[in-house]
């Protein structure tokens, strides 16, 4: 049996690669926070756990460019039923 899992991941055109959460930075979407340097996994200002796709104006920390593309990646995993 095969199970299809869809991940949403940000892609940097400049780096030409999909980026891990720690390589994404942007504005925290939490009302009242709006910290401009929130990471893709957590906001250092308010402490909220985040997904990189939730950030406002996400950008690559490696090159500091705004993202132009948002990709859907399909990963297929095999699952053995015992």
mmCIF file of C-alpha atoms in Angstrom, residues 8-9 12 19 24-25 33 37 39 41 43 45 48 54 58 61-62 67 70 77 82:
data_model
loop_
_atom_site.group_PDB
_atom_site.id
_atom_site.type_symbol
_atom_site.label_atom_id
_atom_site.label_comp_id
_atom_site.label_asym_id
_atom_site.label_seq_id
_atom_site.Cartn_x
_atom_site.Cartn_y
_atom_site.Cartn_z
ATOM 1 C CA UNK A 8 4.030 22.677 1.318
ATOM 2 C CA UNK A 9 7.542 24.061 1.221
ATOM 3 C CA UNK A 12 14.073 30.344 -3.227
ATOM 4 C CA UNK A 19 14.461 25.734 2.116
ATOM 5 C CA UNK A 24 13.174 31.236 6.202
ATOM 6 C CA UNK A 25 12.546 34.591 7.868
ATOM 7 C CA UNK A 33 3.347 40.968 17.485
ATOM 8 C CA UNK A 37 12.619 38.823 11.936
ATOM 9 C CA UNK A 39 12.051 32.464 11.858
ATOM 10 C CA UNK A 41 9.759 27.645 12.918
ATOM 11 C CA UNK A 43 8.871 33.820 16.549
ATOM 12 C CA UNK A 45 9.500 37.913 20.042
ATOM 13 C CA UNK A 48 4.644 31.257 18.983
ATOM 14 C CA UNK A 54 2.370 31.386 7.761
ATOM 15 C CA UNK A 58 8.778 35.304 3.825
ATOM 16 C CA UNK A 61 17.896 34.035 5.188
ATOM 17 C CA UNK A 62 20.726 32.783 2.983
ATOM 18 C CA UNK A 67 10.091 34.215 -2.320
ATOM 19 C CA UNK A 70 5.376 28.370 -3.386
ATOM 20 C CA UNK A 77 5.947 6.578 1.166
ATOM 21 C CA UNK A 82 1.417 -6.469 9.151
#
